[in-house]
Coordinates of C-alpha atoms and ligand atoms in Angstrom, one line a residue:
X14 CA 0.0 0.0 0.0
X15 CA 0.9 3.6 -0.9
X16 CA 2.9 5.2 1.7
X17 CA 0.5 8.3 3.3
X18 CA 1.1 11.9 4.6
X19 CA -1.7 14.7 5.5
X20 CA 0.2 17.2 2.9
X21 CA 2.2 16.4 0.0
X22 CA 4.6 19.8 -0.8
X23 CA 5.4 19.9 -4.8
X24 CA 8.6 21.7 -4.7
X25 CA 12.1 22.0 -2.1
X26 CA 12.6 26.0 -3.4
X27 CA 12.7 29.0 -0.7
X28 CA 8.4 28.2 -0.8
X29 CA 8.3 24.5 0.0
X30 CA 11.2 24.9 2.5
X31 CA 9.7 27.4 4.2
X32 CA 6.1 26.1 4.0
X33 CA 7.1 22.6 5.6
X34 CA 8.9 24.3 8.6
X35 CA 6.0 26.3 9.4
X36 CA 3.4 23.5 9.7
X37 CA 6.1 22.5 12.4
X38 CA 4.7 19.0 13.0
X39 CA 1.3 19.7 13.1
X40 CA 0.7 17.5 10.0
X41 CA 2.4 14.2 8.4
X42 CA 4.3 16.1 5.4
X43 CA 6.2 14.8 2.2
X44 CA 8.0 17.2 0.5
X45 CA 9.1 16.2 -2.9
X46 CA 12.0 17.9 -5.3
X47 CA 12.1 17.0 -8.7
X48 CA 15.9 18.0 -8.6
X49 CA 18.9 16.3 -7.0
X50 CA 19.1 18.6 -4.5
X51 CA 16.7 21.6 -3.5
X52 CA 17.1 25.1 -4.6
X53 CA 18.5 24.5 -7.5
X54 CA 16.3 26.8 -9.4
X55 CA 14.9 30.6 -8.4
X56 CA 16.1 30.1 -4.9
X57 CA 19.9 29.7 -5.6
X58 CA 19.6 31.9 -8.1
X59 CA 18.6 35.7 -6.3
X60 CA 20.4 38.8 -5.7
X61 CA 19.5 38.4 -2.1
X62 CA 18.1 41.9 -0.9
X63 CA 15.4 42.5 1.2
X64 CA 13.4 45.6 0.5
X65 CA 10.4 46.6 1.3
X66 CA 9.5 48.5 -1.9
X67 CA 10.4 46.0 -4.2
X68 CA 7.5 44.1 -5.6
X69 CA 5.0 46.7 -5.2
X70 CA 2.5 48.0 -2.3
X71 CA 0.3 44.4 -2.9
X72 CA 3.4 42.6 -2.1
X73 CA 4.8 44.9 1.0
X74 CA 2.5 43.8 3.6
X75 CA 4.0 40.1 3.6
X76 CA 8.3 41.6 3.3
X77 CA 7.1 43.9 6.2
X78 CA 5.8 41.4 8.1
X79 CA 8.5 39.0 7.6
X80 CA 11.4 41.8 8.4
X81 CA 11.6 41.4 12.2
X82 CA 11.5 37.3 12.0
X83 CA 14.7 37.2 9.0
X84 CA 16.8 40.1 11.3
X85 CA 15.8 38.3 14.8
X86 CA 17.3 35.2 13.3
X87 CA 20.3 36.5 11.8
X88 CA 19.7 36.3 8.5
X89 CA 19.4 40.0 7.4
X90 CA 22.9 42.6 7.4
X91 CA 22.7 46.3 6.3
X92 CA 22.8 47.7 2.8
X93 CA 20.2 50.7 2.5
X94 CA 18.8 50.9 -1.2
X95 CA 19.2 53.7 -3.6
X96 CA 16.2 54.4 -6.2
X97 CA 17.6 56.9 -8.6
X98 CA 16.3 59.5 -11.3
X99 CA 16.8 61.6 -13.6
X100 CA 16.1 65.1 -14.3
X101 CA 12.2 65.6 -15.0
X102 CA 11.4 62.5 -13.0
X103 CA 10.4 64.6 -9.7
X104 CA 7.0 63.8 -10.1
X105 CA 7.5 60.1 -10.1
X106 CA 10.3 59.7 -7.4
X107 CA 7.4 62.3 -5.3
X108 CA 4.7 59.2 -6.0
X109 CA 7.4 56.5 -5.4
X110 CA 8.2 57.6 -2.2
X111 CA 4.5 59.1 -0.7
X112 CA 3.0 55.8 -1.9
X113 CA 5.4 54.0 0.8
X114 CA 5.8 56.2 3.4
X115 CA 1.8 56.1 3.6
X116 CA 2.5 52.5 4.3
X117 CA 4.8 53.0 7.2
X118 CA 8.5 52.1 5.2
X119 CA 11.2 54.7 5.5
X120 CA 12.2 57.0 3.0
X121 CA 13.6 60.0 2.1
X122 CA 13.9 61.7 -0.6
X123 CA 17.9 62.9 -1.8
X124 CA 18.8 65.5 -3.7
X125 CA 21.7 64.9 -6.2
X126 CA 24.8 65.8 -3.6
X127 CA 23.5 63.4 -1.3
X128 CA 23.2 60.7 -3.7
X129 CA 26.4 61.4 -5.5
X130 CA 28.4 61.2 -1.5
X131 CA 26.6 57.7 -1.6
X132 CA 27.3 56.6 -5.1
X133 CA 31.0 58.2 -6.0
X134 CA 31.6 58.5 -9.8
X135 CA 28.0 58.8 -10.4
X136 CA 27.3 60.5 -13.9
X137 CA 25.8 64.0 -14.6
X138 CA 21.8 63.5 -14.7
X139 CA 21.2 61.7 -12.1
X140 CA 19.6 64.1 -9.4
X141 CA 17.0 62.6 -7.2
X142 CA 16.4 59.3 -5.7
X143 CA 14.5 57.7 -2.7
X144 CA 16.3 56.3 0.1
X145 CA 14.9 53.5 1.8
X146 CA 17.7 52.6 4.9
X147 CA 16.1 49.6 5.9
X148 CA 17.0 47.8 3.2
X149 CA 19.2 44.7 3.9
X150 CA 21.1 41.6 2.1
X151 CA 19.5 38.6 2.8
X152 CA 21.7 35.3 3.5
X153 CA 19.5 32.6 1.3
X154 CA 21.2 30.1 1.3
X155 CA 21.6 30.2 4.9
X156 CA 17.5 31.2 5.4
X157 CA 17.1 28.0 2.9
X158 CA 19.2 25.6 4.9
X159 CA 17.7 27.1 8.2
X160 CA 14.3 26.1 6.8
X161 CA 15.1 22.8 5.4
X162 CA 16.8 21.9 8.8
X163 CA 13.3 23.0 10.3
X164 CA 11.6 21.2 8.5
X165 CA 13.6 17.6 9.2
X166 CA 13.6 18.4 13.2
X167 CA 9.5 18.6 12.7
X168 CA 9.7 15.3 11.5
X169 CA 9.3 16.5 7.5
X170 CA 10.3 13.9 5.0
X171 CA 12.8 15.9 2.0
X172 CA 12.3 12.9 -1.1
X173 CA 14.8 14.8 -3.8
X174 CA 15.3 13.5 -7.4
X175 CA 10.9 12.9 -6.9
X176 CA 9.1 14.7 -9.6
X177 CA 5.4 15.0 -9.4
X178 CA 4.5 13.6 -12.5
X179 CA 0.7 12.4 -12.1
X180 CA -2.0 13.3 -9.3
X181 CA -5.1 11.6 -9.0
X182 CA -8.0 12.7 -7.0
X183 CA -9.3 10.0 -4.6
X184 CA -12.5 10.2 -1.9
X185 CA -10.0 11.4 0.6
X186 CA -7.3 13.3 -1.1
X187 CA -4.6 12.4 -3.9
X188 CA -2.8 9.5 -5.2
X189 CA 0.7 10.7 -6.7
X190 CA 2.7 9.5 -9.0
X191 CA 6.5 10.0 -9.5
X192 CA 9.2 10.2 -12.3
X193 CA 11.6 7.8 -9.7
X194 CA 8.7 5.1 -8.9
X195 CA 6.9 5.0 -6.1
X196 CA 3.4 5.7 -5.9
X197 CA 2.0 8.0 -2.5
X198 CA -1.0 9.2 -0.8
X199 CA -2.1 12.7 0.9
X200 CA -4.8 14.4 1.6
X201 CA -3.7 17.9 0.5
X202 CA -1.3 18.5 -2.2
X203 CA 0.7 22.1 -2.3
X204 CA 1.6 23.2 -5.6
X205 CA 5.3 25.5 -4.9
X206 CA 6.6 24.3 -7.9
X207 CA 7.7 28.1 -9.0
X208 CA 8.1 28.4 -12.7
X209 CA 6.1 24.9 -13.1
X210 CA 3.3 25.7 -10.8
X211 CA 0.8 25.9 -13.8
X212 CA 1.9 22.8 -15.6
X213 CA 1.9 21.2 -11.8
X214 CA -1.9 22.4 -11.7
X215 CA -2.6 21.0 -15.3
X216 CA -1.2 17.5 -13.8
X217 CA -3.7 17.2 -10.9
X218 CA -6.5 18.3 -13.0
X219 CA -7.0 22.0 -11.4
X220 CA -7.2 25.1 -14.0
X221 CA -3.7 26.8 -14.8
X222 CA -3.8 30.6 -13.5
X223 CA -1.6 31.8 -16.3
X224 CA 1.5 31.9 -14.1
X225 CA 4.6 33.0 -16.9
X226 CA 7.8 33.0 -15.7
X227 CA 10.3 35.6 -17.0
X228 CA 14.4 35.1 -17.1
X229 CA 15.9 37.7 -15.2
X230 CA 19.5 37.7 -15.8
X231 CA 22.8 38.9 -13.3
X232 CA 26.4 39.4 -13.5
X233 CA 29.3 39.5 -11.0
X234 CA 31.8 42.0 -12.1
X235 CA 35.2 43.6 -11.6
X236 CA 35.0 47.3 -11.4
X237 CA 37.5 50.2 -11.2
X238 CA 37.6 51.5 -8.6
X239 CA 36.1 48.5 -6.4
X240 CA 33.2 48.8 -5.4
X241 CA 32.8 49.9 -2.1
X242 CA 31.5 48.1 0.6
X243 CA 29.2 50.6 2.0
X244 CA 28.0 51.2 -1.3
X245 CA 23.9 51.1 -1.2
X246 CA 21.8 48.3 -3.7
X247 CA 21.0 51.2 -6.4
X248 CA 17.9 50.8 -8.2
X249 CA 17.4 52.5 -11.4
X250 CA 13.4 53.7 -11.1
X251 CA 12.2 53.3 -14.8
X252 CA 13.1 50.1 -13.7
X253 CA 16.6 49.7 -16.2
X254 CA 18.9 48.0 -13.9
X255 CA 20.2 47.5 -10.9
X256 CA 23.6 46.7 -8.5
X257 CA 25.2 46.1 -5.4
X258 CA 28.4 45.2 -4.0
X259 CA 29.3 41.7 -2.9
X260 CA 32.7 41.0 -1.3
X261 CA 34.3 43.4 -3.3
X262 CA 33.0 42.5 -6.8
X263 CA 29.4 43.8 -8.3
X264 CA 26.3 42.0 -8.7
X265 CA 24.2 43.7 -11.2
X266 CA 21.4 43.3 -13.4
X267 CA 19.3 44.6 -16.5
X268 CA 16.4 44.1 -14.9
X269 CA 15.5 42.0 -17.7
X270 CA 11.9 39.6 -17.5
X271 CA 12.0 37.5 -21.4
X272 CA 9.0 35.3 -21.2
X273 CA 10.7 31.5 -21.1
X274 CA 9.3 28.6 -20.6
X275 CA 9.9 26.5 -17.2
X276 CA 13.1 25.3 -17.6
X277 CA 17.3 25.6 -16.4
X278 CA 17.4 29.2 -17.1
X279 CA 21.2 30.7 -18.5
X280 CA 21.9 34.1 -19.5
X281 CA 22.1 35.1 -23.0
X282 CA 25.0 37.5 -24.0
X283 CA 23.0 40.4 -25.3
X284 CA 21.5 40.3 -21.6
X285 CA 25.0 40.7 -20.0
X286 CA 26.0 43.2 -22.6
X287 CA 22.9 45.4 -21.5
X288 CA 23.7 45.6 -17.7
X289 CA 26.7 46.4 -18.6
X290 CA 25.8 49.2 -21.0
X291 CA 23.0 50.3 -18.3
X292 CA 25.4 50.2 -16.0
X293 CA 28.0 52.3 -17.7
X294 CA 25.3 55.2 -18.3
X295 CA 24.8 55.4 -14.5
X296 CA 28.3 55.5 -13.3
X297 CA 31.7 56.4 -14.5
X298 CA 33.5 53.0 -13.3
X299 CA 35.6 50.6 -16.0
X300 CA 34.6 47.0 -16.1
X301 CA 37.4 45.3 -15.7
X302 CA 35.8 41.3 -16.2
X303 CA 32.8 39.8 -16.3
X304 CA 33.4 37.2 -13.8
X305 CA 30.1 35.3 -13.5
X306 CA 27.1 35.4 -15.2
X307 CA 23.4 33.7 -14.3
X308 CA 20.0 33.9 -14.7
X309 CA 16.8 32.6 -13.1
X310 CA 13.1 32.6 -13.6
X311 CA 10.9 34.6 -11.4
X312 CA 7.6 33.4 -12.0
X313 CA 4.0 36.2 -12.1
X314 CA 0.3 35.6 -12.0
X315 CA -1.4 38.1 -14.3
X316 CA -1.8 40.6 -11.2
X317 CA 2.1 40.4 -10.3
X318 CA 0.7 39.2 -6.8
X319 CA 1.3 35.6 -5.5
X320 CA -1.1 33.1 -5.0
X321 CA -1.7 31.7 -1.7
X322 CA -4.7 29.5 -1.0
X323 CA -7.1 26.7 -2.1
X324 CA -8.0 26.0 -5.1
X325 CA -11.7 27.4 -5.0
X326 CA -12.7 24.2 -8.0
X327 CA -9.9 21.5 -7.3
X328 CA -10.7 20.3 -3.8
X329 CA -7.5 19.6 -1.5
X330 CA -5.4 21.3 -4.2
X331 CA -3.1 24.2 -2.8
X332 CA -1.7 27.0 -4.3
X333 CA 1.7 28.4 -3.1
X334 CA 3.3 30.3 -5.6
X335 CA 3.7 33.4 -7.8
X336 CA 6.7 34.7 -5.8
X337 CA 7.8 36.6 -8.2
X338 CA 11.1 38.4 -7.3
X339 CA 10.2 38.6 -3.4
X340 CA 10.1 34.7 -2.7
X341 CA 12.8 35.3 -0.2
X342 CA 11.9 38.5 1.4
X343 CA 8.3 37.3 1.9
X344 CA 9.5 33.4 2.8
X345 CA 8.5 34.0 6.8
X346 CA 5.3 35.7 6.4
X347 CA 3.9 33.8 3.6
X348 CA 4.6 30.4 5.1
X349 CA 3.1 31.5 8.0
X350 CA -0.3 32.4 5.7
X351 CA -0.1 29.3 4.3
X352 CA 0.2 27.3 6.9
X353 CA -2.7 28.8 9.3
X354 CA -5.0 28.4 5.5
X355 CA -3.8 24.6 5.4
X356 CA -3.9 24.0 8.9
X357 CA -7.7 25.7 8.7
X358 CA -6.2 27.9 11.8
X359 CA -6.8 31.6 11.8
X360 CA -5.4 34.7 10.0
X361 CA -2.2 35.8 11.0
X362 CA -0.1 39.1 10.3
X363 CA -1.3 39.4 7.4
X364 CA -4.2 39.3 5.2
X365 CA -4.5 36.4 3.0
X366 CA -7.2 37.7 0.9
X367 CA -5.5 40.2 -2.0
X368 CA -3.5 36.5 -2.8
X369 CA -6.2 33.9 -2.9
X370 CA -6.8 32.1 -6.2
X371 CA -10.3 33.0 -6.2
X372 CA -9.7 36.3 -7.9
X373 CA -9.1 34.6 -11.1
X374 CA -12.2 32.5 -11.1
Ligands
FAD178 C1 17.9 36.7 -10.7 C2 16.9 36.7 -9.6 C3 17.0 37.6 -8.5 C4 16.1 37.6 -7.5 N1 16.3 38.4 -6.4 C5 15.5 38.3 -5.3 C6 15.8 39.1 -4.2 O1 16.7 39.9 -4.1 N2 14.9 39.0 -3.1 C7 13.8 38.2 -3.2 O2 13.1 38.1 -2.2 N3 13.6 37.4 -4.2 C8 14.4 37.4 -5.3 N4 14.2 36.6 -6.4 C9 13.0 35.8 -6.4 C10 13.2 34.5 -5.6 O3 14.4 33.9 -6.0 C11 11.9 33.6 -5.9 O4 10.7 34.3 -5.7 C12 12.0 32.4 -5.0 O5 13.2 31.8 -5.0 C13 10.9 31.4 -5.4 O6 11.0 30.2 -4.7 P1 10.2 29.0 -5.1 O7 10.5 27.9 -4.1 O8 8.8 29.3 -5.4 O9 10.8 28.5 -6.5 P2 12.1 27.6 -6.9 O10 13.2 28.0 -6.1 O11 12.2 27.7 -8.3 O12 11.6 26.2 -6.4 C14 10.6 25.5 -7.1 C15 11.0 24.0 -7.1 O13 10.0 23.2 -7.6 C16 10.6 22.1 -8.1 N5 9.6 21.4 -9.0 C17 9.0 21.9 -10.1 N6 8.1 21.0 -10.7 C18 8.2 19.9 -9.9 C19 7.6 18.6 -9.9 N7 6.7 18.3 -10.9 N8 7.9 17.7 -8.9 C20 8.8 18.0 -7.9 N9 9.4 19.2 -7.9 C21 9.1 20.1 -8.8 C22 11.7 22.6 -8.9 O14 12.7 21.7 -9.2 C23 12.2 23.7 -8.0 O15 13.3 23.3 -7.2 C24 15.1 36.6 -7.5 C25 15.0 35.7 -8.5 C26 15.9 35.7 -9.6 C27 15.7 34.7 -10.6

């Protein structure tokens, strides 16, 4: 007979992870990874910054709520972000920063001397931006481990190399299929299979939402001077590109998002070439070498808010996905929503209802 568990977890990535520590024992849970090892994907791929702008004011209630948890536990260190403008922006950086001081984050608006003491060899043109100082680095892969390690202490079974790859619906719950053989049984299944969370739906029968996910592509580079340390993550705010320094070197990024399909995302070179180029119209710095390049796939629902919630046609089928380019930021609040919804407990911190899956019934 089929081995059992209350909750089947589709998906090891920063969701899963996080998802199977906070249940915390209260339910028999499988977590399964289609890859050899978990976080292959989004999750070992982010630039690993924690700011409460970023994503939008749908997606700031669940970073704010999750900031006190990741700096409590040591997984947050100070880095301050930098959105800069150009000339004839005012009016924009003004919106930028009334829309999220009216939701309690801290900012202040520079002029360009201010900026330019932050960001030495900053070009001519630039001369506003928004300061947020609360914003941090985030260790992932630390945060991932923490929540992995969590997750075995509450008695969580990790099965990696395990690919969902059929889900039937029985009287009580699901029989599942998997790509390595065996055959198991639960009586909810979660669906935090990032980039594949609509094809994971289509498997187990429950309507795809239309979740796309788009390559977004970094670099590590060289730079003359070095980059300093105490340099702030700097945001372009038409959204163009942008950086932050990492022992020493530079990560940086076009802030590209090319449709792709659900697959091992690599950068393409016209990608790189472009965060350099953006890069090279903010700043006054040589590139001295490209030393690494990657890319990963950040994954939307229409609304560019996640999805959080059972399915309300597909009984027992749970949605936990959608993160976008927040899934770490948000990792403690949202498993926390997820869990209570799962667990049928009540509402936490946060709201759950701007992220249920109704709203695209
Ligand atoms: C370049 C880049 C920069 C980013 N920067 C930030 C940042 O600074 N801050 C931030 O908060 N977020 C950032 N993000 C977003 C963040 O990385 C993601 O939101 C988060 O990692 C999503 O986690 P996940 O677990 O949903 O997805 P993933 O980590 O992709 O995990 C999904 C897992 O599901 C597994 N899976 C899929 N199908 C199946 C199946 N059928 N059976 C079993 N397993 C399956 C996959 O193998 C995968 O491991 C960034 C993302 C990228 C790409």
């Amino acid at each position: 007979m089929a081995q059992r568990y209350d909750i089947a977890i589709v998906g090891a990535g920063m969701a899963g992870a996080s998802l199977a520590a906070a249940l915390g024992g209260r339910a028999r849970v499988l977590l399964l990874e289609a890859e050899v090892r978990p976080g292959y994907h989004a999750t070992g791929r982010s630039a690993a910054f924690w700011a409460e702008s970023y994503g939008g004011p749908g997606v700031q209630p669940l970073t704010t709520a999750s900031g006190s948890w990741l700096q409590g536990h040591g997984f947050l260190a100070p880095r301050g972000a930098l959105t800069i403008a150009r000339a004839g922006q005012e009016a924009a950086v003004e919106a930028f920063a009334a829309r999220f001081a009216a939701l309690g984050v801290r900012v202040e608006i520079l002029d360009r001397a201010a900026i330019a003491a932050r960001v030495p060899g900053l070009r001519p043109g630039w001369t506003m931006a928004v300061f947020e100082p609360d914003c941090r680095d985030i260790d992932v892969a630390a945060l991932h481990q923490h929540y992995l390690a969590a997750a075995r202490h509450a008695e969580a079974e990790l099965w990696c190399s395990a690919r969902l790859v059929g889900a039937t619906a029985t009287a009580d719950g699901w029989r599942l299929r998997l790509g390595n053989g065996p055959e198991v049984a639960c009586g909810l299944l979660v669906n935090a299979a990032g980039a594949w969370a609509d094809a994971v739906a289509a498997l187990a029968g429950a309507r795809p939402i239309g979740i796309r996910p788009l390559r977004r592509t970094m670099v590590q580079i060289r730079v003359a001077p070095a980059a300093p340390a105490e340099l702030p993550l700097v945001l372009d705010l038409s959204e163009r590109f942008y950086f932050k320094p990492e022992a020493g070197r530079l990560w940086l990024s076009p802030h590209d998002e090319t449709p792709s399909p659900a697959c091992d995302a690599a950068p393409e070179e016209i990608d790189v070439a472009t965060a350099i180029a953006r890069l090279e119209e903010a700043v006054d710095w040589t590139v001295e070498r490209v030393e690494r390049r990657w890319a990963g796939l950040r994954s939307f629902a229409p609304d560019r808010l996640p999805v959080y919630g059972f399915d309300p046609v597909c009984p027992r089928f749970f949605w936990f996905a959608g993160q976008g380019g927040f899934g770490i930021q948000t990792a403690p609040a949202a498993a926390d929503l997820a869990a209570r919804l799962l667990l049928g407990e009540g509402a936490g911190a946060v709201d759950p209802a701007p992220y249920a899956p109704a709203r695209f019934c």
